[in-house]
Amino acid sequence: MVEYTRRTLMASSTAAALGVGALGTAGATAGDEHDTPHAPYVDGDITRFSTTARGAEVTGPFVFETGELLYSLQAPSEDNPEPFDRGGVGVFDDFQFTFNGKTDEFEDLEPPRTTEKQGKVLSAAGEYRLLVREGEPINGGTERFGHPQTPDGEDVADVVDESYEGVGGVTDMNFFVSTNEDGTEGYLFTNNETRPGAITRTPLSRASGRWEADPENAMEIENTDAFREIGGTKINCYGDLSPWETPLSAEEEYGHPRVNGLHTVREIVEEGSGVGLRGASEFWNRPNVADLEDALAEIFGDDAWTPMELWANTGTEKLAYHLGADPVDQDDGEDTTRPIGDGAFPNRYRYGKIVEITEPTADEPVPVKHHVFGRAAWECPEVLPDERTVYLASDGGAKGIYKFVADEPIPSYDDPMDVRGTLYAMEATPVGKGPVGATDLEVEWLALGTASNAEVESWIADYDDVTQVDYLETHAETDWEDDLEAALAEADEKVAVDGNRDYITDEEIVEWADQYERCGPDGVDEELRRVPFLETRAAAKEIGASVEFNKAEGIDSHDEAEPGDPVYFGISSLGGSMTDEYGDLRFDEVDSGVVYRAELEGDYDVSRLEPAVVGPNASASESLQDASLINVDNVMVLEDGRVLLCEDKGSFGRSYPNDALWVYDPAARGAARADGEREC
C-alpha cells in the first residue's frame, strides 16, 4: 500500500488525482494531457450531486436545519421546458443531508446526455421543485418577484425601454432566517443581480414533509423607504448569514475600477494623462454612459479604449429612477444624453458594499451598508464566529481579496453605524515556482486604514449632490444647455485626460499613498483617511497589494469554525492577471479555476492558502472535464465539513452543457490506495 498524501501526489508524474465518485462516472485516465501539470487535482473526493437546467448557473446554495438543500436557478435558457425556462429558487424534495455520521444515500450523478435531461434540473437524490419564479406576483399583487420599482410603484423594467432582459431571473444568494425553534418557519432572503438591486423576502414553512413558499406575503425589500434612504442597492450577488442570524447581501459593483487592469493611479499622474488607462468609475455621472465607448473612439481615434467594466455602469439612470429621479427625455424609446440634475442621482461611493439586513423578521427590515468593509465588486463576505473578522472577495479580473477586523464584536455595537475596525488587503506570494496544484500562497495583510461606518458615511455624503449636470458643468467650457453635444465631447475628453474632478482626485490618491509609505495607515492627513474606504481597489494597488486575483467568487467556513479549522477561497478562473508577466502572481493558466484552503489561526487570521481542488484546462479531454469541477462560484461548508461547490462554467469542453453542484469531501485527503488502483 502506498499512501498518497497531498505532497506525494503533487510530486508524482500523474496529471491529476481525482475523487472516487467523480471518476467512477467519467473514467478519466492518466493518459490525458494537460497544459498545466497537476491540473486537475482534488485533495479529497468530489461527487456530482446535481446538474442545473441548460444555461443556468448554480448559485445561492442553502441547507436547512432539516438537511434539505435549496439553490437558485439563475438565468436559465428560455428554450428549456417549463418551469425551467425562467429563473427562480427551488428545493430538493425527498432528500436530506445527514450530519450524524451516517452516509447520505446518493451516488455520483450521471451527466445529462439527452436534450430532455439537459433542459431540467437533475439530482443524484430527491427531486428539484421551484418555490418561486421570476416575475411572479408577490405582496398581494403589488410587486413582482425580483423586480425593483420607482417610489410611485412603477416597475423599473417598464420605465423608459425594455433593456431589462432577465430582470428578476438572475437569482443568486439565498439565506433563511427562522422564526421558530425547530427551523421550519421563517423568511428566505434572495438576491437578484439587477441594476437597481433586488432583494426578495419570501415566507417559507415546512409542513407535510416539504417546504412551501407564501408569495402572497413576500416582499421586495429594496422598494421600501429604508432602502432608498441608503441609496438603494446594485447587482446583489452572493452573501452570508451572520453568526447573529442576519443576511448579508453583497453588491457586485463591477463598475468600481477607476484604473484599467494592473495600472496604478500614480502612472496616470506621472504620465500627465489617463487616456487608455481610466476605468469605468471615473465616468460614473456621464449622461447615458452607454454611448461613452463610441464617444472616446471619436475623440481619440487609435488611442481610444474601453474603460474597465464600463458595461456595469450603463443604465445608471434606472437606478436614479428607483430613487425618485424624473425620467430623462427620450427619442424613439432610447435614452438621450440629456442629464439628470436633481438630487436623486445616485452617489457612486454608495455602491459596492456589504448590506446587512438587520431586523430581518420585522414588518420592514432595516438595511445597513457596512462602509468600513470597503468598496468593490463583492461576491462573498464570510463573517467568522468571533463576530469581528470578515473575509471578502471582489469578483472580476484584476481584483483583490480583503479582510476587515472590527475593534469589538459587530453585534455588540448599539448602533451598526458605530461599527469600527481596520480594513486590510491581501498581498499573496507564491511559495516556490511550481504549477498551480503544487503551489501554496503565502499571505500578508496590508492595513489600509481604520474607521467607523459613521465616519465613512460622512465622507460619502460629501458627494451626494453630484449629478450628471455636474459632469458637464465641471468639465466643459461650453454651456450644455446651449450645445449639449459639444459640452459632452469636451467633458469626455477632460475626464479622460485629467480625471473626474467631481470625486476623489488622482492627486489625492497618490498623496495618500505617499503619506502611507512615510507614516503608515494611521499617519495620513485627516482629509485623506477616506481614500482606502471609497477608492479601495485603487488604494490597495498603490501600496502593493495583490490586486491580481481573477474571479474570486467564493469564501466560506463552518458556521462554528474554530482556530485550526479550514476556510475556503474559490477562484472561478485562474487566468488573466494571475497568469501574465506582471505582478507577484505568474501562474500557468487553469482557466477552470481552483479552490484554495487556509487554516484559521488563533486570531482567525490566515497566512497561507493551499490548493484543495484544481480544475482542468479547456484543452483537457472531454472525459476528464466531465469528471472535474469547472469554474467554481459559490462555496458553502456543511455542518460535517463537506463543501458544496457551485459552478458557473459558461462555455467549456464537456460532453454536456450544464453547470453542476459538487459535494467535496476533504475527509478523504491523503487516503491510502493501492498503487494500481489510484484514480488519475
XYZ file of C-alpha atoms in Angstrom:
680
model
C 0.000 0.000 0.000
C 1.211 3.482 -0.857
C -0.125 6.498 0.998
C -0.904 9.266 -1.454
C -0.830 12.465 0.579
C -1.158 15.895 -0.965
C 2.613 16.322 -1.283
C 3.352 12.908 -2.754
C 0.543 13.367 -5.250
C 1.984 16.716 -6.274
C 5.411 15.174 -6.696
C 4.134 12.284 -8.777
C 4.217 12.265 -12.553
C 0.466 11.822 -12.867
C -1.516 14.781 -14.066
C -4.313 14.561 -11.527
C -5.712 12.782 -8.517
C -9.481 12.968 -8.763
C -12.138 11.809 -6.355
C -13.581 8.307 -6.460
C -17.153 9.402 -7.083
C -16.339 11.676 -9.988
C -14.024 9.314 -11.784
C -16.315 6.378 -11.300
C -18.613 8.154 -13.714
C -16.349 9.730 -16.257
C -13.405 7.374 -16.418
C -10.552 9.860 -16.902
C -7.183 8.179 -17.356
C -3.577 9.012 -16.652
C -3.034 9.385 -20.374
C -4.993 12.624 -20.538
C -2.810 15.578 -21.467
C -2.902 18.966 -19.789
C -1.365 22.343 -20.465
C -0.623 22.665 -16.760
C 0.947 19.827 -14.754
C -1.079 18.634 -11.759
C -4.303 20.151 -13.069
C -6.906 18.963 -12.380
C -6.259 17.811 -8.837
C -8.519 17.067 -5.877
C -7.166 16.773 -2.343
C -10.036 14.536 -1.266
C -13.110 13.396 -3.209
C -15.768 15.237 -5.190
C -19.142 13.845 -6.164
C -21.595 15.418 -8.593
C -24.936 15.868 -6.805
C -26.904 17.949 -9.314
C -26.854 19.498 -12.756
C -28.917 22.609 -13.364
C -31.079 23.394 -16.374
C -29.374 24.451 -19.597
C -27.993 27.991 -19.489
C -28.387 28.423 -15.733
C -25.682 28.811 -13.123
C -25.782 27.011 -9.787
C -25.950 29.809 -7.217
C -27.244 30.564 -3.739
C -26.962 27.151 -2.069
C -28.525 26.816 1.360
C -29.040 23.780 3.573
C -31.845 23.986 6.143
C -31.569 22.589 9.658
C -33.611 19.685 8.306
C -30.759 18.857 5.888
C -32.739 19.791 2.782
C -30.925 21.646 0.012
C -32.108 24.726 -1.848
C -30.428 26.678 -4.648
C -31.179 29.282 -7.303
C -31.923 28.542 -10.929
C -30.054 31.567 -12.243
C -30.836 32.848 -15.750
C -31.776 29.574 -17.493
C -32.338 29.326 -21.229
C -35.775 30.434 -22.328
C -35.798 27.365 -24.612
C -35.968 24.995 -21.646
C -39.326 23.362 -20.931
C -41.452 24.877 -18.182
C -40.859 25.523 -15.336
C -37.111 25.596 -16.059
C -37.317 28.396 -18.647
C -37.374 31.197 -16.053
C -35.116 31.974 -13.127
C -36.183 31.220 -9.596
C -35.405 29.347 -6.395
C -36.073 25.663 -5.795
C -35.681 22.974 -3.155
C -34.857 19.272 -3.419
C -37.760 17.214 -2.089
C -37.312 13.761 -0.577
C -33.615 14.133 0.199
C -31.792 15.359 3.299
C -28.096 15.645 4.031
C -27.207 13.781 7.214
C -24.605 15.019 9.678
C -24.715 12.271 12.288
C -22.040 10.004 10.864
C -24.391 8.142 8.571
C -23.772 8.062 4.846
C -26.043 10.137 2.624
C -27.823 7.864 0.219
C -26.674 9.247 -3.119
C -24.129 8.291 -5.708
C -22.395 10.380 -8.333
C -24.966 11.772 -10.781
C -24.593 10.689 -14.381
C -24.125 13.690 -16.720
C -27.251 14.643 -18.713
C -26.778 13.210 -22.180
C -30.118 13.973 -23.827
C -31.702 17.288 -24.761
C -34.622 16.474 -22.472
C -32.415 15.933 -19.442
C -30.281 18.986 -20.205
C -33.363 21.201 -20.105
C -34.202 20.473 -16.455
C -32.591 20.299 -13.017
C -31.378 16.790 -12.195
C -30.092 15.365 -8.926
C -28.493 12.236 -7.562
C -31.232 12.053 -4.931
C -34.551 13.794 -4.448
C -36.352 15.992 -6.967
C -35.894 19.721 -7.565
C -39.078 21.782 -7.207
C -39.264 25.530 -7.799
C -40.715 27.517 -4.897
C -40.726 30.966 -6.531
C -40.076 32.180 -10.069
C -39.044 35.405 -11.750
C -41.850 37.901 -12.259
C -44.462 36.110 -10.174
C -46.885 38.438 -8.369
C -45.984 38.902 -4.699
C -47.029 41.128 -1.809
C -50.712 40.971 -2.576
C -50.070 41.522 -6.283
C -48.440 44.936 -5.768
C -44.947 43.711 -6.688
C -43.227 41.071 -8.806
C -40.541 38.687 -7.618
C -37.120 40.204 -8.266
C -38.423 43.475 -9.740
C -37.410 46.848 -8.249
C -39.853 49.746 -8.521
C -39.864 53.537 -8.603
C -41.192 55.327 -5.471
C -44.657 55.573 -7.048
C -44.831 51.804 -7.561
C -43.952 51.561 -11.262
C -41.796 48.591 -12.244
C -38.362 49.944 -13.210
C -38.245 47.394 -16.021
C -41.205 49.205 -17.598
C -39.698 52.698 -17.311
C -38.167 54.144 -20.485
C -37.465 50.984 -22.512
C -37.212 47.211 -22.437
C -33.489 46.969 -21.716
C -34.031 44.946 -18.554
C -33.967 41.494 -20.091
C -33.870 38.840 -17.417
C -34.698 41.184 -14.553
C -35.833 39.081 -11.622
C -34.411 35.896 -13.125
C -30.769 36.386 -12.175
C -31.336 34.893 -8.737
C -28.325 34.352 -6.507
C -27.973 34.380 -2.691
C -30.451 32.508 -0.527
C -30.354 32.627 3.268
C -33.113 31.537 5.589
C -33.898 33.245 8.901
C -36.076 31.001 11.044
C -38.849 32.275 13.288
C -39.451 29.095 15.298
C -37.259 26.808 17.394
C -37.077 23.852 15.021
C -36.190 25.971 11.984
C -39.255 25.036 9.925
C -40.774 28.506 9.581
C -39.217 31.797 8.627
C -38.114 34.045 5.787
C -35.963 33.315 2.764
C -33.849 36.250 1.539
C -32.969 36.031 -2.152
C -30.671 38.327 -4.129
C -31.178 39.314 -7.755
C -28.293 40.654 -9.834
C -30.189 43.634 -11.216
C -29.464 47.362 -11.563
C -31.029 48.724 -9.337
C -30.716 45.813 -6.968
C -33.433 43.480 -5.750
C -33.658 41.533 -2.507
C -36.811 39.464 -2.014
C -38.057 38.261 1.362
C -40.293 35.204 0.976
C -42.074 33.433 3.870
C -41.310 29.697 3.901
C -42.647 26.919 6.046
C -42.275 23.150 6.147
C -45.424 21.127 6.572
C -46.336 17.597 5.499
C -42.687 16.837 4.794
C -41.987 19.572 2.228
C -41.190 23.271 2.045
C -43.768 25.721 0.689
C -43.479 29.404 -0.189
C -46.034 32.130 0.536
C -45.658 34.619 -2.353
C -48.784 36.491 -1.268
C -46.864 37.766 1.755
C -43.445 38.056 0.106
C -41.950 41.498 -0.456
C -39.241 43.292 -2.414
C -37.467 44.945 0.484
C -35.437 47.272 -1.738
C -38.709 49.039 -2.602
C -39.065 50.334 0.968
C -38.178 53.848 2.093
C -35.414 52.476 4.309
C -33.549 51.141 1.270
C -33.989 54.325 -0.744
C -32.598 56.312 2.184
C -29.287 54.453 1.842
C -29.273 54.870 -1.959
C -30.792 51.523 -2.819
C -28.604 48.622 -3.896
C -26.924 47.484 -7.104
C -26.203 43.999 -8.516
C -26.904 41.972 -5.381
C -24.874 38.801 -5.773
C -23.998 36.211 -3.147
C -23.693 36.944 0.584
C -23.583 35.375 4.015
C -25.705 34.716 7.073
C -24.051 36.353 10.058
C -23.468 34.412 13.289
C -26.198 36.603 14.787
C -28.695 35.480 12.102
C -28.889 38.468 9.762
C -28.500 38.163 5.972
C -25.575 39.984 4.373
C -26.086 40.904 0.708
C -23.003 41.582 -1.429
C -23.207 44.318 -4.061
C -21.222 43.107 -7.055
C -20.419 46.612 -8.277
C -18.226 45.739 -11.245
C -18.130 49.375 -12.319
C -15.941 50.500 -9.389
C -12.448 50.372 -11.022
C -11.016 53.835 -11.686
C -7.907 52.415 -13.420
C -7.740 49.650 -16.024
C -6.033 46.333 -15.302
C -2.903 46.423 -13.154
C -2.155 50.079 -13.839
C -1.921 52.465 -10.916
C -3.133 55.998 -10.378
C 0.483 57.075 -9.969
C 1.155 56.045 -13.566
C -1.580 58.419 -14.699
C -0.239 61.294 -12.605
C 3.314 60.751 -13.846
C 2.117 60.400 -17.440
C 0.008 63.526 -17.150
C -2.937 61.801 -18.847
C -5.358 58.978 -18.182
C -6.048 58.224 -21.847
C -6.115 54.458 -22.259
C -5.868 53.894 -18.503
C -9.062 55.097 -16.867
C -11.700 52.660 -15.709
C -15.477 52.951 -15.731
C -15.845 54.541 -12.313
C -14.398 57.854 -13.495
C -17.301 58.221 -15.927
C -19.997 57.365 -13.372
C -22.043 60.570 -13.732
C -21.658 60.849 -17.509
C -25.123 61.165 -19.131
C -26.013 57.941 -20.985
C -22.648 56.317 -20.307
C -23.603 53.506 -22.706
C -22.515 55.833 -25.538
C -19.114 56.552 -23.987
C -17.110 53.963 -25.921
C -18.202 55.423 -29.261
C -17.555 58.935 -27.969
C -13.999 58.059 -26.905
C -13.369 56.496 -30.313
C -14.461 59.699 -32.000
C -12.326 61.877 -29.739
C -9.123 59.809 -29.503
C -9.149 57.659 -32.637
C -6.451 54.983 -32.461
C -5.778 55.871 -28.818
C -9.360 55.118 -27.766
C -10.075 52.323 -25.292
C -12.868 50.658 -23.361
C -12.825 51.710 -19.687
C -12.647 48.674 -17.425
C -16.123 47.284 -16.537
C -17.932 50.057 -18.426
C -20.901 47.773 -19.068
C -21.718 47.701 -15.348
C -22.385 51.434 -15.227
C -24.757 51.527 -18.168
C -28.319 52.052 -17.083
C -27.348 54.174 -14.079
C -30.372 56.273 -14.958
C -32.621 53.365 -13.922
C -31.018 53.364 -10.503
C -31.819 57.081 -10.338
C -35.450 56.378 -11.256
C -35.628 53.834 -8.432
C -34.546 56.620 -6.079
C -37.119 59.059 -7.451
C -35.496 60.947 -10.326
C -37.720 62.006 -13.210
C -37.013 60.057 -16.426
C -34.802 61.910 -18.893
C -36.177 62.863 -22.294
C -36.483 60.015 -24.780
C -36.030 59.670 -28.522
C -37.772 56.654 -30.056
C -37.588 54.806 -26.745
C -33.842 55.314 -26.271
C -32.133 57.263 -23.504
C -30.775 60.591 -24.689
C -27.791 62.409 -23.270
C -29.925 64.980 -21.511
C -28.553 64.960 -17.946
C -30.310 64.172 -14.688
C -29.819 67.132 -12.420
C -31.984 66.566 -9.372
C -30.776 65.233 -6.049
C -31.991 61.679 -6.704
C -28.950 60.876 -8.854
C -27.006 58.033 -7.175
C -23.681 58.642 -5.426
C -21.062 56.258 -6.803
C -19.492 55.791 -3.377
C -22.696 54.238 -2.007
C -22.392 51.082 -4.125
C -20.105 48.082 -3.985
C -20.960 47.480 -0.326
C -21.922 44.659 2.007
C -25.524 45.307 3.037
C -26.663 43.793 6.322
C -30.400 43.209 6.675
C -30.977 43.987 10.340
C -34.306 43.242 11.978
C -34.905 40.692 9.197
C -38.253 39.466 10.569
C -39.757 42.933 11.178
C -42.596 44.264 9.024
C -39.926 46.271 7.184
C -36.337 45.073 7.634
C -33.663 47.724 8.231
C -30.666 47.771 5.851
C -27.191 48.866 6.930
C -24.338 49.353 4.490
C -21.033 48.442 6.113
C -18.926 51.172 4.531
C -15.891 50.172 6.599
C -15.684 46.888 4.657
C -14.598 48.913 1.611
C -15.963 49.313 -1.909
C -15.599 46.629 -4.582
C -17.414 44.077 -6.759
C -18.210 41.988 -3.702
C -19.266 38.409 -4.304
C -18.914 36.686 -0.980
C -18.367 38.023 2.528
C -17.602 35.483 5.233
C -18.170 36.550 8.846
C -16.210 34.345 11.231
C -17.587 33.078 14.569
C -15.514 35.624 16.530
C -18.030 38.148 15.120
C -15.139 40.514 14.375
C -13.333 39.055 11.356
C -14.819 39.303 7.858
C -13.159 37.958 4.692
C -14.221 39.497 1.385
C -13.576 38.752 -2.288
C -14.079 41.027 -5.276
C -15.284 39.389 -8.486
C -13.912 40.025 -11.961
C -10.407 40.372 -13.381
C -7.534 42.113 -11.578
C -9.329 42.352 -8.225
C -8.343 41.967 -4.584
C -9.120 39.827 -1.554
C -9.709 41.743 1.650
C -10.215 41.351 5.382
C -11.981 43.548 7.916
C -11.401 43.196 11.648
C -13.758 45.078 13.968
C -12.472 46.527 17.237
C -15.305 44.775 19.093
C -17.796 42.045 18.091
C -20.020 43.609 15.433
C -23.374 42.851 17.125
C -22.115 44.394 20.385
C -22.379 47.906 18.933
C -25.670 49.572 19.928
C -25.769 51.323 16.548
C -24.386 49.492 13.463
C -23.082 52.833 12.211
C -20.677 52.795 15.173
C -19.012 49.573 13.972
C -15.328 50.426 13.800
C -12.311 48.474 12.667
C -9.424 48.060 10.243
C -9.635 47.174 6.562
C -6.833 45.039 5.080
C -5.825 43.994 1.562
C -4.120 40.691 0.778
C -0.580 40.511 -0.528
C -0.041 36.972 -1.802
C 3.349 35.460 -2.629
C 3.676 32.049 -4.327
C 5.767 29.575 -2.342
C 8.178 28.357 -4.982
C 7.644 28.362 -8.740
C 5.740 25.162 -9.356
C 2.412 24.568 -11.102
C -0.845 25.770 -9.579
C -1.733 22.476 -7.925
C 1.639 22.295 -6.186
C 1.981 25.923 -5.138
C 0.788 27.474 -1.910
C 0.302 31.206 -1.475
C 1.904 32.922 1.489
C -0.378 35.697 2.707
C 0.379 39.041 4.309
C -2.374 41.512 5.184
C -1.684 45.175 4.441
C -3.663 47.537 6.676
C -5.426 50.158 4.546
C -6.992 52.211 7.322
C -9.209 52.296 10.393
C -12.607 53.990 10.590
C -16.234 53.541 11.619
C -19.305 53.204 9.425
C -20.430 56.633 10.594
C -17.128 58.256 9.630
C -17.158 56.733 6.146
C -20.824 57.677 5.756
C -19.913 61.309 6.472
C -17.216 61.206 3.795
C -19.586 59.635 1.270
C -22.246 62.272 1.979
C -19.866 64.949 0.650
C -20.624 63.604 -2.843
C -24.385 63.138 -2.509
C -25.202 66.235 -4.540
C -23.093 65.260 -7.568
C -25.305 64.718 -10.637
C -24.982 64.289 -14.373
C -25.270 68.051 -14.750
C -22.047 68.374 -12.752
C -20.231 66.120 -15.214
C -20.902 68.744 -17.871
C -20.570 71.911 -15.819
C -17.374 70.794 -14.049
C -15.514 69.566 -17.119
C -16.814 71.522 -20.149
C -16.449 75.166 -21.106
C -19.462 75.097 -23.414
C -22.817 75.636 -21.725
C -24.577 72.302 -22.117
C -27.969 73.976 -22.381
C -26.722 75.839 -25.464
C -24.916 72.916 -27.120
C -25.249 69.589 -25.302
C -23.288 67.600 -27.890
C -20.282 69.925 -27.771
C -20.304 70.150 -23.982
C -20.424 66.378 -23.645
C -17.470 65.898 -26.011
C -15.444 68.464 -24.058
C -16.301 66.832 -20.747
C -15.443 63.327 -22.015
C -12.025 64.495 -23.187
C -11.339 66.393 -19.976
C -12.254 63.459 -17.729
C -10.264 61.022 -19.858
C -7.142 63.169 -19.592
C -7.379 64.796 -16.151
C -9.873 62.631 -14.263
C -13.307 63.272 -12.826
C -12.997 66.321 -10.568
C -16.416 65.695 -9.012
C -14.996 62.864 -6.889
C -11.715 61.928 -5.194
C -8.905 63.037 -7.498
C -5.839 61.213 -8.777
C -3.626 63.589 -6.839
C -5.389 62.787 -3.566
C -4.853 59.057 -4.051
C -1.159 59.463 -4.816
C -0.715 61.807 -1.849
C -2.461 59.259 0.396
C -0.057 56.556 -0.819
C 2.987 58.785 -0.244
C 1.877 59.614 3.293
C 1.054 55.950 3.898
C 4.595 54.974 2.939
C 6.121 57.619 5.229
C 3.757 57.430 8.203
C 1.669 54.264 7.929
C -2.129 53.985 7.568
C -2.820 55.880 10.808
C -0.465 58.728 9.975
C -2.175 60.157 6.894
C -3.870 63.563 6.935
C -7.442 63.541 8.200
C -8.923 64.524 4.834
C -7.116 61.612 3.130
C -8.371 58.892 5.510
C -11.369 58.450 3.210
C -9.280 57.255 0.270
C -8.978 53.488 1.033
C -12.636 53.190 2.029
C -14.048 54.998 -1.010
C -11.410 54.007 -3.591
C -10.469 50.624 -2.133
C -9.068 48.927 -5.233
C -7.010 51.930 -6.319
C -5.600 52.420 -2.817
C -4.692 48.753 -2.431
C -2.859 48.786 -5.765
C -0.848 51.872 -4.790
C 0.672 50.162 -1.729
C 1.492 46.845 -3.417
C -1.433 44.577 -2.508
C -2.148 41.649 -4.838
C -4.901 43.154 -6.932
C -4.372 40.365 -9.457
C -6.973 37.767 -8.495
C -9.248 36.653 -11.296
C -12.885 35.949 -10.440
C -12.647 35.318 -6.690
C -16.230 34.133 -6.186
C -16.493 32.016 -3.060
C -15.409 32.151 0.598
C -16.812 30.040 3.399
C -16.018 28.195 6.603
C -18.016 26.138 9.067
C -20.604 28.210 10.930
C -18.914 27.309 14.217
C -15.350 27.241 12.906
C -12.548 27.448 15.436
C -8.818 28.058 15.078
C -7.375 25.085 13.231
C -10.447 24.660 11.031
C -10.350 25.435 7.291
C -11.759 28.378 5.356
C -12.111 28.006 1.578
C -11.464 30.594 -1.150
C -12.778 29.873 -4.650
C -11.136 31.348 -7.771
C -13.522 30.686 -10.643
C -10.999 31.101 -13.443
C -7.301 31.254 -12.669
C -6.148 33.365 -15.580
C -5.773 36.983 -16.604
C -3.624 38.976 -14.210
C -2.760 35.841 -12.224
C -1.020 34.340 -15.248
C 0.588 37.281 -17.029
C 4.165 38.540 -16.635
C 3.255 41.373 -14.270
C 2.916 41.485 -10.505
C 3.559 38.753 -7.947
C 1.245 36.086 -9.383
C 2.552 34.456 -12.566
C 0.958 31.039 -12.704
C 0.325 28.703 -15.595
C -3.287 29.226 -16.552
C -6.005 26.997 -15.134
C -8.976 28.532 -16.887
C -11.494 26.412 -14.981
C -10.354 27.643 -11.589
C -9.062 26.495 -8.216
C -10.372 26.191 -4.666
C -7.842 27.223 -2.031
C -7.974 26.150 1.597
C -6.499 28.067 4.533
C -6.221 27.146 8.193
C -7.743 29.582 10.662
C -5.168 30.728 13.177
C -5.634 31.728 16.817
C -6.971 35.168 15.950
C -8.993 33.894 12.950
C -6.254 35.158 10.660
C -4.983 33.169 7.668
C -1.405 33.293 6.445
C -1.244 30.573 3.802
C -3.518 29.286 1.037
C -3.078 25.779 -0.337
C -4.830 24.273 -3.383
C -7.626 21.862 -2.489
C -9.381 21.438 -5.847
C -7.795 22.413 -9.157
C -9.794 22.294 -12.385
C -8.688 21.277 -15.881
C -7.957 23.494 -18.843
C -10.164 23.709 -21.904
C -7.668 21.587 -23.826
C -8.189 18.640 -21.465
C -10.062 15.604 -22.737
C -13.850 15.629 -22.687
C -13.946 12.708 -20.257
C -11.659 14.471 -17.806
C -13.684 17.667 -17.988
C -16.855 15.660 -17.389
C -15.322 14.451 -14.108
C -13.976 17.799 -12.915
C -15.117 20.935 -11.163
C -15.332 23.745 -13.733
C -15.349 27.438 -12.713
C -16.274 27.300 -9.032
C -18.704 30.011 -7.913
C -20.444 29.954 -4.533
C -18.867 27.803 -1.817
C -20.752 26.506 1.241
C -19.272 24.441 4.085
C -21.700 21.935 5.576
C -22.069 21.030 9.232
C -19.848 17.943 8.865
C -17.062 19.738 6.966
C -18.053 18.704 3.456
C -18.237 21.570 0.982
C -20.807 22.412 -1.677
C -19.064 23.707 -4.796
C -21.270 25.532 -7.306
C -20.373 26.040 -10.957
C -20.578 28.966 -13.345
C -18.761 27.332 -16.214
C -20.100 29.144 -19.268
C -18.773 27.597 -22.462
C -16.372 24.712 -21.949
C -15.482 21.361 -23.464
C -17.673 18.904 -21.620
C -19.949 16.401 -23.257
C -22.890 18.219 -21.642
C -23.646 21.978 -21.440
C -24.966 22.143 -17.863
C -23.426 23.594 -14.716
C -23.183 21.251 -11.754
C -23.193 21.257 -7.970
C -20.486 19.083 -6.445
C -20.031 17.797 -2.907
C -16.365 17.973 -1.907
C -15.272 15.680 0.911
C -11.935 16.748 2.397
C -12.079 13.820 4.835
C -10.651 11.652 2.036
C -7.436 13.700 1.967
C -4.373 11.508 1.828
C -6.424 8.315 1.721
C -4.313 5.208 1.219
C -4.866 3.458 -2.101
C -3.135 0.553 -3.812
C -0.757 1.851 -6.466
C -2.615 0.052 -9.203
C -5.955 1.458 -8.026
C -5.006 5.115 -7.935
C -7.518 7.242 -9.883
C -5.772 9.690 -12.209
